[in-house]
PDB file of C-alpha atoms in Angstrom:
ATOM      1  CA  UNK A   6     -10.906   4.346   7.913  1.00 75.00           C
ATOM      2  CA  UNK A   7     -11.827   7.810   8.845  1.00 82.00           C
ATOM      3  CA  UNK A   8      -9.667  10.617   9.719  1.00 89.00           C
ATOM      4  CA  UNK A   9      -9.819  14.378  10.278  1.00 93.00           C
ATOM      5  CA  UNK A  10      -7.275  17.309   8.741  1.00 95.00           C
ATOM      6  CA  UNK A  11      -6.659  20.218  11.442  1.00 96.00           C
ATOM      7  CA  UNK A  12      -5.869  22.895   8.646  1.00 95.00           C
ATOM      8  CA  UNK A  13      -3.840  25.330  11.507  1.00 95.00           C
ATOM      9  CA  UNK A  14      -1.568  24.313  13.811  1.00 95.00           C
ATOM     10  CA  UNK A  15      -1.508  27.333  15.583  1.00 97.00           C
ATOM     11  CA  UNK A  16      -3.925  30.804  15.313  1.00 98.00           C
ATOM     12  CA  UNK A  17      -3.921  33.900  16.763  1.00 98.00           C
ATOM     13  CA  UNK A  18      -6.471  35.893  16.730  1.00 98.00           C
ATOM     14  CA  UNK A  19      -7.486  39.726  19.223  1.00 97.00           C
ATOM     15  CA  UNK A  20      -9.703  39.241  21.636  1.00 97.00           C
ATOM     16  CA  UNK A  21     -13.540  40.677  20.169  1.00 97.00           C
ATOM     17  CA  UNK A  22     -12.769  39.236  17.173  1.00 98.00           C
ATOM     18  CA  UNK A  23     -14.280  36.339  15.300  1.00 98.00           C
ATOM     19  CA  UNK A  24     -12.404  33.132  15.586  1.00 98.00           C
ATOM     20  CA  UNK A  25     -12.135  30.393  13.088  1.00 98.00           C
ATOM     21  CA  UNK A  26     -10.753  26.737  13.544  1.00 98.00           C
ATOM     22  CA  UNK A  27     -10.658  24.803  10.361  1.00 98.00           C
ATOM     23  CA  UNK A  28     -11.122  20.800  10.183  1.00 97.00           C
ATOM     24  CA  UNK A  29     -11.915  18.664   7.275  1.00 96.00           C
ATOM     25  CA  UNK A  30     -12.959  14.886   7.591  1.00 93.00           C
ATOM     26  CA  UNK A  31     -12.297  11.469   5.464  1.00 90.00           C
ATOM     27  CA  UNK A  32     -14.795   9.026   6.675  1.00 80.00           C
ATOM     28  CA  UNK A  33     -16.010   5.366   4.682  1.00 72.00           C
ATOM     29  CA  UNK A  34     -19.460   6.140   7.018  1.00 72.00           C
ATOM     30  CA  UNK A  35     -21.676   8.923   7.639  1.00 77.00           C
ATOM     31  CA  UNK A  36     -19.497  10.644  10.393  1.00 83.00           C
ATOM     32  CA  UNK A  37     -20.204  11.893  13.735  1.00 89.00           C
ATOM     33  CA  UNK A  38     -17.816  14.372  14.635  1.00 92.00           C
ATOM     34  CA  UNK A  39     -16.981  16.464  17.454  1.00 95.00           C
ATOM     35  CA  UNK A  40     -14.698  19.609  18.672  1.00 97.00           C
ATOM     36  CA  UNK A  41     -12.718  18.547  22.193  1.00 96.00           C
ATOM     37  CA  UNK A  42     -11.143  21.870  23.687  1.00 96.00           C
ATOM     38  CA  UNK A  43      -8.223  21.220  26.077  1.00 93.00           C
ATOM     39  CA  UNK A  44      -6.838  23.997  28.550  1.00 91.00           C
ATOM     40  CA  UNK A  45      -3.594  23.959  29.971  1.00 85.00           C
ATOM     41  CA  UNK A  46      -2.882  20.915  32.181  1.00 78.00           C
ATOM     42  CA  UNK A  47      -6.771  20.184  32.187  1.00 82.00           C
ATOM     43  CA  UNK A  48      -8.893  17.248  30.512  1.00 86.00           C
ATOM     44  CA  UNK A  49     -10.951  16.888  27.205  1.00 92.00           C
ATOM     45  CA  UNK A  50     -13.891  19.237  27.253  1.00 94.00           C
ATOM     46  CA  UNK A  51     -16.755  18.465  24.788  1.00 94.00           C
ATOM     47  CA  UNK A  52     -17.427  21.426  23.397  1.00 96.00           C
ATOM     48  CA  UNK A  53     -20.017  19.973  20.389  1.00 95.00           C
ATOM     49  CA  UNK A  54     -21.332  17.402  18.103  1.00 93.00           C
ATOM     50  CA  UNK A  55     -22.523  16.251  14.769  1.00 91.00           C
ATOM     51  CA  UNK A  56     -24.621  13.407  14.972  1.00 82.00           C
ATOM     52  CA  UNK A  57     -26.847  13.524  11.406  1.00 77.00           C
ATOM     53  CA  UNK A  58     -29.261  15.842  12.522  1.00 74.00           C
ATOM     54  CA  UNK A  59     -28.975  19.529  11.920  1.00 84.00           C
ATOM     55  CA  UNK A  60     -25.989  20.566  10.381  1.00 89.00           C
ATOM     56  CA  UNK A  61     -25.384  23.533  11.907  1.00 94.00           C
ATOM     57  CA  UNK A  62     -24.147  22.826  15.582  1.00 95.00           C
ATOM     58  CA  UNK A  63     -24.383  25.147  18.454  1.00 95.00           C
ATOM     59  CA  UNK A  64     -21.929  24.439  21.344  1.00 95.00           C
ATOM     60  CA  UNK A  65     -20.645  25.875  24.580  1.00 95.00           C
ATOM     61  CA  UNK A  66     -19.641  29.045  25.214  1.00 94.00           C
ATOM     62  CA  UNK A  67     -20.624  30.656  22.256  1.00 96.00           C
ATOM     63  CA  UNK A  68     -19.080  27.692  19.968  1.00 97.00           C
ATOM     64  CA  UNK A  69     -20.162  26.230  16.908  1.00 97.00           C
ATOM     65  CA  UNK A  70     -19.508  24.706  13.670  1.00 97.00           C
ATOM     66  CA  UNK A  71     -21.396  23.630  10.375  1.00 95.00           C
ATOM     67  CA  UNK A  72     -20.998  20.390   9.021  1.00 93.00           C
ATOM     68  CA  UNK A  73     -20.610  20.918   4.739  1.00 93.00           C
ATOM     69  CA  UNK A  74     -20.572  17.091   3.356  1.00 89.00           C
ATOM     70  CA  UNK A  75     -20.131  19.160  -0.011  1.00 91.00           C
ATOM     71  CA  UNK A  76     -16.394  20.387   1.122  1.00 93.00           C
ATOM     72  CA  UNK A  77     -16.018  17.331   4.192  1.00 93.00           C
ATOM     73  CA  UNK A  78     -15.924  20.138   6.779  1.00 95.00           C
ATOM     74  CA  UNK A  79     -16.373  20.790   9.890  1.00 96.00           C
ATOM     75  CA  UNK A  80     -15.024  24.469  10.858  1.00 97.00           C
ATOM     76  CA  UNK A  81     -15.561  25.727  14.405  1.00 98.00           C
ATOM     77  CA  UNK A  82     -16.548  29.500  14.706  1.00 98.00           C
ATOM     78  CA  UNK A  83     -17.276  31.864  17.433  1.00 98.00           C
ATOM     79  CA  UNK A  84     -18.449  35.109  16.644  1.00 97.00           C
ATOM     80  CA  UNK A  85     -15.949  37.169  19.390  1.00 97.00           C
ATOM     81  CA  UNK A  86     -13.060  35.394  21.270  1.00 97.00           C
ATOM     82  CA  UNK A  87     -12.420  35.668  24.968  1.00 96.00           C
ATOM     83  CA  UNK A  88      -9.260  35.187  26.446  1.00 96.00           C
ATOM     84  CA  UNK A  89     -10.526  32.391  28.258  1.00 95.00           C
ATOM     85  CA  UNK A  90     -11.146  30.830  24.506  1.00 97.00           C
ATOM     86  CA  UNK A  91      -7.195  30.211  24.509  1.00 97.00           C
ATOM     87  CA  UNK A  92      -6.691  26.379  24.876  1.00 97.00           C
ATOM     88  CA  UNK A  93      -5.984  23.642  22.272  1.00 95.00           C
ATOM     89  CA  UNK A  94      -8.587  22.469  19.845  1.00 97.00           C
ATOM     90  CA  UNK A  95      -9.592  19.038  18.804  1.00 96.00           C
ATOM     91  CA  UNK A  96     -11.654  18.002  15.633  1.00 96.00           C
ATOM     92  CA  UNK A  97     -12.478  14.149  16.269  1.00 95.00           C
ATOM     93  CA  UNK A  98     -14.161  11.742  14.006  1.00 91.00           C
ATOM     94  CA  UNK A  99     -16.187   8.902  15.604  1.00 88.00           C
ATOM     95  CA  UNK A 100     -15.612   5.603  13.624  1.00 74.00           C
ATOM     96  CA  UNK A 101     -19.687   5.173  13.570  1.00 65.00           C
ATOM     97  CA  UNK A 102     -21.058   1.191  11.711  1.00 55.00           C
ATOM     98  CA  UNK A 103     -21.156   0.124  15.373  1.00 53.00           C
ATOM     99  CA  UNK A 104     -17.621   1.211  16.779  1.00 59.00           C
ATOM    100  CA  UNK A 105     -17.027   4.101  18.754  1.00 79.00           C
ATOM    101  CA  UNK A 106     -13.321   4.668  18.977  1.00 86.00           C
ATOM    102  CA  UNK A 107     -12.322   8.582  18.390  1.00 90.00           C
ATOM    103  CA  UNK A 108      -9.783   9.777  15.789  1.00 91.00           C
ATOM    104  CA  UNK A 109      -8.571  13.213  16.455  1.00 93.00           C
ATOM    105  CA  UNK A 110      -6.629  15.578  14.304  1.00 94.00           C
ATOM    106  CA  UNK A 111      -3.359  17.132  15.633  1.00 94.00           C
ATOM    107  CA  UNK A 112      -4.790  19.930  16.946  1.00 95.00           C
ATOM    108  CA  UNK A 113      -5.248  23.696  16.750  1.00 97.00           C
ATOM    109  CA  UNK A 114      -3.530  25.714  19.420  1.00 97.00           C
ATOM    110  CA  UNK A 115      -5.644  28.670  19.465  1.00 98.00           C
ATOM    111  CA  UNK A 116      -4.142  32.292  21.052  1.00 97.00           C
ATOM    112  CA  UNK A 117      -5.871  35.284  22.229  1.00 97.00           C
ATOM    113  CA  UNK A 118      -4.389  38.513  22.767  1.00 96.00           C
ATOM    114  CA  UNK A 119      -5.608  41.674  24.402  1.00 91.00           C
TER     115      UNK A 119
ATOM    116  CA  UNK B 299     -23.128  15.988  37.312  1.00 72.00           C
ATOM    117  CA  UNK B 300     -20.750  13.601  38.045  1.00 82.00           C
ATOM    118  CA  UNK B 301     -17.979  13.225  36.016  1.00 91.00           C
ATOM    119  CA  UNK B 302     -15.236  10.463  35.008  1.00 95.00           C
ATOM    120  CA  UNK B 303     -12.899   9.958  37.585  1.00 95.00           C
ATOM    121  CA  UNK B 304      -9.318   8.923  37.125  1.00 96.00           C
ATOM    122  CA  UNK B 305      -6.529   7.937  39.612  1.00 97.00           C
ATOM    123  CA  UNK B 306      -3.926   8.857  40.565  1.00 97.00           C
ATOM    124  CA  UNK B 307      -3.720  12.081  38.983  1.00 95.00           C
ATOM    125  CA  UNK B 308      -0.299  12.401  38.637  1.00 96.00           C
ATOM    126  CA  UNK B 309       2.402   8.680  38.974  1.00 97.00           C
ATOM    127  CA  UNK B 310       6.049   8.821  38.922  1.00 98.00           C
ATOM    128  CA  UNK B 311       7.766   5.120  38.431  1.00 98.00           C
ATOM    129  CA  UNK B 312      11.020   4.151  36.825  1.00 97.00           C
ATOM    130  CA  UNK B 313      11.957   2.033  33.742  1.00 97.00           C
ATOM    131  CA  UNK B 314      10.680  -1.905  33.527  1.00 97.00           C
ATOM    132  CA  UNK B 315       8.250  -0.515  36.739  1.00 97.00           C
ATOM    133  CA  UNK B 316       4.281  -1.120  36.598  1.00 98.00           C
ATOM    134  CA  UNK B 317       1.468   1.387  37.205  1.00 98.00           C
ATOM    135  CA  UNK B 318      -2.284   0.869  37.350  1.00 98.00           C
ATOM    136  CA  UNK B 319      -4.365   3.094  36.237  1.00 98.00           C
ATOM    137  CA  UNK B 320      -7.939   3.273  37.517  1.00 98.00           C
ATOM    138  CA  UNK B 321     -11.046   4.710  35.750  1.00 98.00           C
ATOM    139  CA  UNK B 322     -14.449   5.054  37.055  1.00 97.00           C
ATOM    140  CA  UNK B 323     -17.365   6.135  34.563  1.00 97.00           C
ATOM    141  CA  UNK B 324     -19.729   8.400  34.687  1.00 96.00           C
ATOM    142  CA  UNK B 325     -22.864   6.362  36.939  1.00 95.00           C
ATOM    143  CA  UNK B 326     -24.521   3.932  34.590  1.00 92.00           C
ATOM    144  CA  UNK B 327     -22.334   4.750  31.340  1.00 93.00           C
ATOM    145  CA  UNK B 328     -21.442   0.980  29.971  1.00 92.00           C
ATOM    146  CA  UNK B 329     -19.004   1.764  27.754  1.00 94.00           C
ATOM    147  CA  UNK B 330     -15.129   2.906  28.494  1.00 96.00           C
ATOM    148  CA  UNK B 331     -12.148   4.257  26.511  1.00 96.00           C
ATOM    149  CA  UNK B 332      -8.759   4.471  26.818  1.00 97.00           C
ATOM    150  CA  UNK B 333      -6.364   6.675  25.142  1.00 96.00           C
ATOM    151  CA  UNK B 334      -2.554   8.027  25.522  1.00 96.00           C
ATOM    152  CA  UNK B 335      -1.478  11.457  25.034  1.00 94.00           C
ATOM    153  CA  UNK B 336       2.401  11.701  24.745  1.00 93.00           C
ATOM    154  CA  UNK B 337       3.807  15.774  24.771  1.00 90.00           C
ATOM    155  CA  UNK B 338       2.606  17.411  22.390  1.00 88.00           C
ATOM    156  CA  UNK B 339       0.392  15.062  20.722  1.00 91.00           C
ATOM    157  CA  UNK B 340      -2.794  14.163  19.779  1.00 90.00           C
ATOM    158  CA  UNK B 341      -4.397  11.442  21.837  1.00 92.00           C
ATOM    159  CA  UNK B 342      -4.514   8.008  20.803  1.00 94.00           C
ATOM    160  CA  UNK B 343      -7.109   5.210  21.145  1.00 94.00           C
ATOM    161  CA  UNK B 344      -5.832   2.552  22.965  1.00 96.00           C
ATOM    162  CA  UNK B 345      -8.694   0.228  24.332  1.00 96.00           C
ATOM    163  CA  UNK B 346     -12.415  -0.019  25.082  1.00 94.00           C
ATOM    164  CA  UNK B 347     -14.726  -2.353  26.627  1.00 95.00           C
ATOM    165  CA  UNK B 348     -18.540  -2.610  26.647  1.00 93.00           C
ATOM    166  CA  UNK B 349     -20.516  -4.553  29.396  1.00 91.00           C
ATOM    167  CA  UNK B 350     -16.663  -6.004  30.272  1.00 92.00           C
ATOM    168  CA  UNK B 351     -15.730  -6.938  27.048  1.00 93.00           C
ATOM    169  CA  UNK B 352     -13.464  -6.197  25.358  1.00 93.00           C
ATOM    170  CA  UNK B 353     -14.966  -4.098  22.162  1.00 92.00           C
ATOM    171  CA  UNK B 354     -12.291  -2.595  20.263  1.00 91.00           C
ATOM    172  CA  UNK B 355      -8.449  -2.368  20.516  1.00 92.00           C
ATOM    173  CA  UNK B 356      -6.099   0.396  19.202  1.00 92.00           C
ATOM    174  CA  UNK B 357      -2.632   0.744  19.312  1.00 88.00           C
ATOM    175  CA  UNK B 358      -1.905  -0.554  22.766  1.00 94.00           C
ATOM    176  CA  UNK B 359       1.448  -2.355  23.763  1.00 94.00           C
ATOM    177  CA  UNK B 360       1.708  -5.942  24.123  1.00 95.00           C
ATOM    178  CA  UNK B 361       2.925  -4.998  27.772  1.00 97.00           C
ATOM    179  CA  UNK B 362      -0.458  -2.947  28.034  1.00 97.00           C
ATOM    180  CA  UNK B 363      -3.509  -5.005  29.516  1.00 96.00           C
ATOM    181  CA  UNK B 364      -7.080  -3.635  30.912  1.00 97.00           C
ATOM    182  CA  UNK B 365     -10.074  -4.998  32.247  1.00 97.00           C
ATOM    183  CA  UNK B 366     -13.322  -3.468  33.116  1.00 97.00           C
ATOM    184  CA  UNK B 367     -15.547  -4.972  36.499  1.00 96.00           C
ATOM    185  CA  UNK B 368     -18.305  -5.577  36.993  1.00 95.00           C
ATOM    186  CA  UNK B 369     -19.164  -2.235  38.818  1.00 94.00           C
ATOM    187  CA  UNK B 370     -17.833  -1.159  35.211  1.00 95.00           C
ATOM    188  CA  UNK B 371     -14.540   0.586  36.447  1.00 96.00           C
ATOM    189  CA  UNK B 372     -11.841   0.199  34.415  1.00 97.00           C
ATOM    190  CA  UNK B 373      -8.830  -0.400  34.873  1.00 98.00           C
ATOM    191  CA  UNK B 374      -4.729  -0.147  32.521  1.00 98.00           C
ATOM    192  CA  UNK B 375      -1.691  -2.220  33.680  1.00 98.00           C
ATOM    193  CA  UNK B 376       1.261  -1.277  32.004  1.00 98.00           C
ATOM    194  CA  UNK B 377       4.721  -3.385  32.580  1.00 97.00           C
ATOM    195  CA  UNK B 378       7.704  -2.945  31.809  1.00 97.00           C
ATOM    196  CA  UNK B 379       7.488   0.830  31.680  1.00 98.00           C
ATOM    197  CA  UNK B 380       9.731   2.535  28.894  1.00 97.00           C
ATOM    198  CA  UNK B 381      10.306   6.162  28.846  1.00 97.00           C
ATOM    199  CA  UNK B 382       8.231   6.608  26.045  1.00 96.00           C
ATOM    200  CA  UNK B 383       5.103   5.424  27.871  1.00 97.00           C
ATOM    201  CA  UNK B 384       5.546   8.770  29.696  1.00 97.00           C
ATOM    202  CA  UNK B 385       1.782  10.836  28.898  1.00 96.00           C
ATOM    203  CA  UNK B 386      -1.052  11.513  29.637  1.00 95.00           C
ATOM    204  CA  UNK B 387      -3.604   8.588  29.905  1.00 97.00           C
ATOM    205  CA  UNK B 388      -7.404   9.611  29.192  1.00 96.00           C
ATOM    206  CA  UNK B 389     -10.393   7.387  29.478  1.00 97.00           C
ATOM    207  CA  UNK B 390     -14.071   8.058  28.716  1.00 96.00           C
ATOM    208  CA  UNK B 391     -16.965   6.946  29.288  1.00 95.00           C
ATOM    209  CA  UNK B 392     -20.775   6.898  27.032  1.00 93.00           C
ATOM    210  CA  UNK B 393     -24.101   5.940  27.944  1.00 92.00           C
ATOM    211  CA  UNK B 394     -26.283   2.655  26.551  1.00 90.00           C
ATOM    212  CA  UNK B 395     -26.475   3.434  23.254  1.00 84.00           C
ATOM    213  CA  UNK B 396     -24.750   6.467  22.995  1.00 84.00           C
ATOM    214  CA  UNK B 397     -21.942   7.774  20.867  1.00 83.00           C
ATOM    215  CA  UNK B 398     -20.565  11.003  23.032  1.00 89.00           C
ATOM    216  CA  UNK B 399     -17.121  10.117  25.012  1.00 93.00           C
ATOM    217  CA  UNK B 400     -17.097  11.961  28.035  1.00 94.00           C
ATOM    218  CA  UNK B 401     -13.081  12.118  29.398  1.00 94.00           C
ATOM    219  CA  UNK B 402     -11.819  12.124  32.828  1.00 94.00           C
ATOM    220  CA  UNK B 403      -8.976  15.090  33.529  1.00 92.00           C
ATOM    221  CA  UNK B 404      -6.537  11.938  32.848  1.00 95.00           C
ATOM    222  CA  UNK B 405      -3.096  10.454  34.767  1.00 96.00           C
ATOM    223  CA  UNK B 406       0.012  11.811  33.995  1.00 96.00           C
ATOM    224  CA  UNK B 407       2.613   9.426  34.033  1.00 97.00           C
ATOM    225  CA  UNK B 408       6.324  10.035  34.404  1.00 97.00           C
ATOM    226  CA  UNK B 409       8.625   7.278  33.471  1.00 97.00           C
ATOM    227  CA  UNK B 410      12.375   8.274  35.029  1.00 96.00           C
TER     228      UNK B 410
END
């Protein structure tokens, strides 16, 4: 069974500043994952993926992460946070051998101040 | 692009109540997923269905059922309604072949 490990509940971070969401993964397959950003009272927003391919993943809106099989990470980055960044943050593990059901981890609630 | 649409939006019903929830994919995505997001929580898979089958099942309540037609919406019945079922309901769709879930903005439900 796969899972994923959201390291932060909550960070805080100035906005300018470099912005780091940390996420490890247990999976029996080679894992797709994915980071889901949810605003305020809005839906799931892909915001990238990790399908096998290269392991460093660009994303939206400046976004992305680097998958480390080595340390079964997946951290999310952005070089300078907006305050339009602030939202919650999912790291999701696909099930992959043929099913497709999502596991998500509980979530980093990320915070930007002026 | 078009996106997943979900109604209602928002559904207020009382205890031992049912809702329907309705889903409609993104245009010629097969697939469909349905999860639950109670306050404060993660989201949870509930159900999927591929070509109108039934392809995987998650922690859905016996007094949950779905379905998905043959114009591939989707749709949840929930009896019975608790105050527990109270969340936010999700579903996704993906393409032939493809792994990427794409959510609607979901249906809040309110059990009273």
């Amino acid at each position: 069974a796969q899972s994923v490990t959201q390291l932060d509940s909550h960070v805080s971070v100035s906005e300018g500043t470099p912005v780091l969401l940390r996420c490890n993964y247990s999976s029996s397959y080679s894992p797709s994952l994915f980071w889901y950003v949810q605003h305020p009272n809005k839906g799931l927003q892909l915001l990238l993926k990790y399908t096998s391919a290269a392991t460093l993943v660009k994303g939206i809106n400046g976004f992305e992460a680097e998958f480390k099989k080595s340390e079964t990470s997946f951290h999310l980055t952005k070089p300078s946070a907006h305050m339009s960044d602030a939202a919650e943050y999912f790291c999701v593990v696909s099930e992959g051998g043929g099913g497709n059901k999502l596991t998500f981890g509980t979530g980093t609630q990320l915070k930007v101040e002026l | 692009a078009a996106g997943v649409i979900q109604s209602p939006r928002h559904l207020i019903k009382e205890k031992r109540e049912t809702a329907t929830l309705k889903c409609y994919p993104i245009p010629r995505h097969d697939t469909v997923y349905w999860y639950q997001q109670g306050p404060g929580q993660d989201p949870q898979f509930l159900i999927s269905f591929y070509e109108k089958m039934q392809s995987d099942k998650g922690s859905i309540p016996d007094r949950f059922s779905a379905q998905q037609f043959s114009d591939y919406h989707s749709e949840l019945n929930m009896s019975s309604l608790e105050l527990g079922d109270s969340a936010l309901y999700f579903c996704a769709s993906s393409p032939p072949g493809g792994e990427t879930q794409y959510f609607g903005p979901g249906t809040r439900l309110l059990v009273l």
